[in-house]
Amino acid sequence: MTQDTAPNTIYLKDYTQPQYWIDSINLHFELGEDETRVVSEMEVRRNTELNGSRILELDGENLVLGSVLINEKALSDGEFSVTDESLWIPDVPDSFTLQIETFIKPQLNTSLEGLYKSSGNFCTQCEAQGFRKITYYLDRPDVMAKFTTTIVADKSKYPVLLSNGNPVDTNDLDDGKHSVTWEDPFKKPCYLFALVAGDLECIKDTFITMNKREIDCRIYVEAHNIDKCDHAMRSLKKSMRWDEETFGREYDLDIYMIVAVDDFNMGAMENKGLNVFNSKYVLARPDTATDTDFINIEAVIGHEYFHNWSGNRVTCRDWFQLTLKEGLTVFRDQQFTSDMNSASVKRIDDVNVLRTRQFAEDAGPMSHPIQPDSYVEINNFYTVTVYNKGAEIIRMIHTLLGKENFRQGMDIYFERHDGEAATTEDFINAMEDASDIDLTQFRRWYHQAGTPQLDVQSEYKADEKRLSLSVKQSSETKTNKPFHIPLSVSLIDSDGSELKSAAQIVDITEAEQVIEFEDVEDNTAVSILRNYSAPVKLNYALNNEQLAFLVANDSDEFNRWNCAQQLGLNIMMALIEDYHQKKTLNLDAFYISTLKQVLIDESLDKALAARILSLPSEDYMGQNLPVIDVDAIYQVREFCKKTLAFELMDDFVAVYKSCQDDEYTLTPQAMGQRSLKNICLSYMMCSETETARKTAIEMAQHQYKNASNMTDQISALRCLAHYTEQEGGQVLDDFYQQWAKDSLVIDKWFMVQATATGTNAFQSVQALLEHDAFDLNVPNRVRSLVGAFTQANAVEFHHMSGQGYQFLADIVIKLNTTNPQIAARLLLPLIQWKSYDVNRQLMMKAQLQRVSETPDLAKDVFEITAKGLAG
Ligand code: TRP
Ligand code: ZN
């Protein structure tokens, strides 16, 4: 796209209904080796609620127009006009048949949006606005049509031809071609359209719904991956059952298909009846996928399945409503994962993502409310804010209403808006109608950006046995009005038992409020923001003893972890002070003993123990500093790891040995055991005393060689690659040889190297760009090398030379022409320049500036550089 002027900003306040509706569309694809012909036949009707424009303007991009017919009569040149982005027909009847023929070149489409090829197969990605790269259309989610799709292609190259809905016709044609026709009985917006054509195999299973309907479930993959689909199929069937049991939602078509592709911009896509997935979220075998991969696959399969109701049956009126489907569906998939596995561990993992990634986004120039009021490129708004903070907003509604009322509200929402394109307001109205709870003030969460802060102070009056908590809320955004915050609190007595009668959800609605507890004994601990009841920053100054008490005793497991994080943070922040003042660093014995208690407590859930033993991340530490000092953070964190390794070596070894599993299983217990074992190994590897280090290296090598699963193999590989030179190099080579044919495993190999630190770290990342296995056109590969380096290797990326920034800008400039969506996403670390010191700020801005001066800057990248430079 050539940009003579800055691209347009789209505003929510400008929303109007479309001038025309499209009730049905009949698509005909002839897939060819260098060109695809698309014929679209639509029933179009004027929107009589508006005052009747006779002009029809359809969206279209990178299309070659063949012909246009209205009611079967071809239009002549003067009767329409074509621009880079649209097809104009100035005078159309009230109601008519419109036929359009276009030609496209999927083979050359590297943007992975619209119709494109991946590993020789055709596939589509239409959300948000990719359908306009296939044919001219009203590419907006409030235009809902019934789709019928016929695909014609060479039968030997493309034996499998798929689209949405049910297959209704198949034919063998001349020249070795064949055709299949699919009909989707449900009206849908074009962003849910999908087509797949290729040489694929599938596994099949059946699911019997609550009303005893039989669903044909299929997962399509390339033949060599057919042995990696079982977990995905199990996950699909679990999702289907869970949505029936939890929300009473039944699947509605007779067939549900999932296709895995290697080239994909995001995680997966909920196209009606035909989900297309990044192969990363489908393929798994114990020896190729980690426990985290297995959990993520279950979550993403669930997520896309749950969209069938929250997204497809009820869709979005416009893209400003994105959180209506995404926030809600993330909440649903989180609940699903937490029901299938450990609820508190799931909560910990989700809060970690929110607090590191979403809080950072909200503190930077891309800060936006979960319902933004403007955008330049909608693809830039598939964010942690819209998705993960959006899910937190739904979770708070769930907390405020309670489980039963929330379920009732969901029923009302689905019933009232089935088959419609709805708004976030429709959702909240349904929740209010189900509960008689006034959500007027709560609605501010949809429109105000930024992370609210809660400052809490407690006061105990021994003579009155009265405990009071004063709660103040504030926002960095000064124009923000107070939020309605559900604050979960309880009390823990000095024996460590919860005073259950004190447990409550307090509605914080004012800027300042006091919570009173009567009849409280001295030395009672306050457990607050339990299970992370609201997405806020909590500032409640507990001293280290109080934190350690709660780590050991809180009945809320999330809070045990959270207090351990806070304790670790307090300790490390003080060490950063010492580091800056060039003092010798000393690790508090109290902290060591607190972690030791957790380590040796056999009654503790192992997955929880592993998380409590993980030090606060570098990102989380950075957020708590006025200026992020990547070197101080890294050095202090490494110092803590080394000291803990030294002090607790025997315990780490003992626990490590006790965690050897007899048999590989995927139960939460077995996964928890592996995570505790591997965290012990990673501590042991940090040890600097010679004998201990030797023991650790041997253990890691032994684990690497004898691993029965990828979790253990990659953990050992990471330990060796990050903490040893020679041994690390050997296992990296060995790993590559073993897995060269498995691209998802090779992604892990790239990622381990991208996150290594030390003298040659940057050079080896640069060298990996030239590796035969590196490919800038494959997003998974780019994320595993460039994404990991820039987002998970702060000391190297933010190296004072500025080399990391330049490296990133170079890649973004290349990707700007081939895949703007990925280019814009990769660029994001640079817009956080305000959080760093002045020298780094200048270098980061200089690279943003350089990117912004790229000729033919894509909208996606334009928006990020413009906002990033404005600060
Ligand atoms: N709707 C998809 C989901 O959340 C994600 C999605 C949006 C997407 N845009 C995309 C996926 C572009 C791939 C490419 O499930
Ligand atoms: Zn989604």
PDB file of N, CA, C and O and ligand atoms in Angstrom, residues 125 127 264-266 268-270 303-304 307 325-326 382 387 821, ligand 1:
ATOM      1  N   GLN A 125      -7.664 -16.932   6.241  1.00  0.00           N
ATOM      2  CA  GLN A 125      -7.806 -16.251   7.525  1.00  0.00           C
ATOM      3  C   GLN A 125      -8.541 -14.954   7.236  1.00  0.00           C
ATOM      4  O   GLN A 125      -7.986 -14.051   6.619  1.00  0.00           O
ATOM      5  N   GLU A 127     -10.657 -13.087   9.715  1.00  0.00           N
ATOM      6  CA  GLU A 127     -10.743 -12.088  10.773  1.00  0.00           C
ATOM      7  C   GLU A 127      -9.447 -11.281  10.782  1.00  0.00           C
ATOM      8  O   GLU A 127      -8.375 -11.867  10.664  1.00  0.00           O
ATOM      9  N   PHE A 264       0.770 -19.265  10.344  1.00  0.00           N
ATOM     10  CA  PHE A 264      -0.430 -18.656  10.911  1.00  0.00           C
ATOM     11  C   PHE A 264      -0.035 -17.472  11.776  1.00  0.00           C
ATOM     12  O   PHE A 264       0.913 -17.542  12.555  1.00  0.00           O
ATOM     13  N   ASN A 265      -0.767 -16.357  11.606  1.00  0.00           N
ATOM     14  CA  ASN A 265      -0.382 -15.138  12.330  1.00  0.00           C
ATOM     15  C   ASN A 265      -0.653 -15.199  13.823  1.00  0.00           C
ATOM     16  O   ASN A 265       0.027 -14.558  14.604  1.00  0.00           O
ATOM     17  N   MET A 266      -1.694 -15.912  14.211  1.00  0.00           N
ATOM     18  CA  MET A 266      -2.053 -15.923  15.628  1.00  0.00           C
ATOM     19  C   MET A 266      -2.173 -17.361  16.119  1.00  0.00           C
ATOM     20  O   MET A 266      -1.554 -18.250  15.562  1.00  0.00           O
ATOM     21  N   ALA A 268      -5.291 -19.333  16.726  1.00  0.00           N
ATOM     22  CA  ALA A 268      -6.276 -20.153  16.033  1.00  0.00           C
ATOM     23  C   ALA A 268      -7.469 -19.289  15.678  1.00  0.00           C
ATOM     24  O   ALA A 268      -7.572 -18.156  16.142  1.00  0.00           O
ATOM     25  N   MET A 269      -8.361 -19.837  14.848  1.00  0.00           N
ATOM     26  CA  MET A 269      -9.490 -19.043  14.382  1.00  0.00           C
ATOM     27  C   MET A 269     -10.773 -19.863  14.380  1.00  0.00           C
ATOM     28  O   MET A 269     -10.806 -20.985  13.880  1.00  0.00           O
ATOM     29  N   GLU A 270     -11.827 -19.250  14.925  1.00  0.00           N
ATOM     30  CA  GLU A 270     -13.090 -19.940  15.216  1.00  0.00           C
ATOM     31  C   GLU A 270     -14.065 -20.046  14.053  1.00  0.00           C
ATOM     32  O   GLU A 270     -15.275 -20.173  14.283  1.00  0.00           O
ATOM     33  N   HIS A 303     -11.084 -22.593  23.694  1.00  0.00           N
ATOM     34  CA  HIS A 303     -11.384 -21.200  23.326  1.00  0.00           C
ATOM     35  C   HIS A 303     -12.140 -21.136  21.988  1.00  0.00           C
ATOM     36  O   HIS A 303     -13.202 -20.518  21.897  1.00  0.00           O
ATOM     37  N   GLU A 304     -11.589 -21.767  20.975  1.00  0.00           N
ATOM     38  CA  GLU A 304     -12.237 -21.686  19.652  1.00  0.00           C
ATOM     39  C   GLU A 304     -13.593 -22.381  19.670  1.00  0.00           C
ATOM     40  O   GLU A 304     -14.547 -21.910  19.064  1.00  0.00           O
ATOM     41  N   HIS A 307     -16.203 -20.171  21.228  1.00  0.00           N
ATOM     42  CA  HIS A 307     -16.628 -19.104  20.326  1.00  0.00           C
ATOM     43  C   HIS A 307     -17.878 -19.491  19.534  1.00  0.00           C
ATOM     44  O   HIS A 307     -18.578 -18.611  19.039  1.00  0.00           O
ATOM     45  N   LYS A 325     -16.695 -10.675  22.376  1.00  0.00           N
ATOM     46  CA  LYS A 325     -16.473 -12.097  22.122  1.00  0.00           C
ATOM     47  C   LYS A 325     -15.157 -12.589  22.723  1.00  0.00           C
ATOM     48  O   LYS A 325     -15.087 -13.700  23.217  1.00  0.00           O
ATOM     49  N   GLU A 326     -14.112 -11.750  22.694  1.00  0.00           N
ATOM     50  CA  GLU A 326     -12.805 -12.256  23.128  1.00  0.00           C
ATOM     51  C   GLU A 326     -12.651 -12.282  24.653  1.00  0.00           C
ATOM     52  O   GLU A 326     -12.188 -13.275  25.215  1.00  0.00           O
ATOM     53  N   TYR A 382      -5.956  -6.683  18.769  1.00  0.00           N
ATOM     54  CA  TYR A 382      -6.089  -8.037  19.325  1.00  0.00           C
ATOM     55  C   TYR A 382      -5.027  -8.142  20.419  1.00  0.00           C
ATOM     56  O   TYR A 382      -3.983  -8.753  20.239  1.00  0.00           O
ATOM     57  N   TYR A 387      -8.233  -8.998  25.285  1.00  0.00           N
ATOM     58  CA  TYR A 387      -8.427 -10.407  25.617  1.00  0.00           C
ATOM     59  C   TYR A 387      -8.369 -10.652  27.129  1.00  0.00           C
ATOM     60  O   TYR A 387      -9.324 -11.113  27.732  1.00  0.00           O
ATOM     61  N   GLN A 821       1.099  -7.539   9.830  1.00  0.00           N
ATOM     62  CA  GLN A 821       0.553  -7.876  11.158  1.00  0.00           C
ATOM     63  C   GLN A 821       1.666  -8.298  12.110  1.00  0.00           C
ATOM     64  O   GLN A 821       1.724  -7.875  13.261  1.00  0.00           O
TER      65      GLN A 821
HETATM   66  N1  TRP B   1     -10.469 -14.687  16.793  1.00  0.00           N
HETATM   67  C1  TRP B   1      -9.277 -15.435  16.997  1.00  0.00           C
HETATM   68  C2  TRP B   1      -9.315 -15.952  18.412  1.00  0.00           C
HETATM   69  O1  TRP B   1      -9.163 -15.225  19.345  1.00  0.00           O
HETATM   70  C3  TRP B   1      -7.994 -14.727  16.840  1.00  0.00           C
HETATM   71  C4  TRP B   1      -7.711 -13.973  15.609  1.00  0.00           C
HETATM   72  C5  TRP B   1      -8.015 -12.716  15.332  1.00  0.00           C
HETATM   73  C6  TRP B   1      -6.860 -14.365  14.577  1.00  0.00           C
HETATM   74  N2  TRP B   1      -7.405 -12.284  14.195  1.00  0.00           N
HETATM   75  C7  TRP B   1      -6.674 -13.280  13.732  1.00  0.00           C
HETATM   76  C8  TRP B   1      -6.231 -15.541  14.309  1.00  0.00           C
HETATM   77  C9  TRP B   1      -5.824 -13.333  12.639  1.00  0.00           C
HETATM   78  C10 TRP B   1      -5.398 -15.605  13.220  1.00  0.00           C
HETATM   79  C11 TRP B   1      -5.180 -14.509  12.406  1.00  0.00           C
HETATM   80  O2  TRP B   1      -9.556 -17.064  18.649  1.00  0.00           O
END
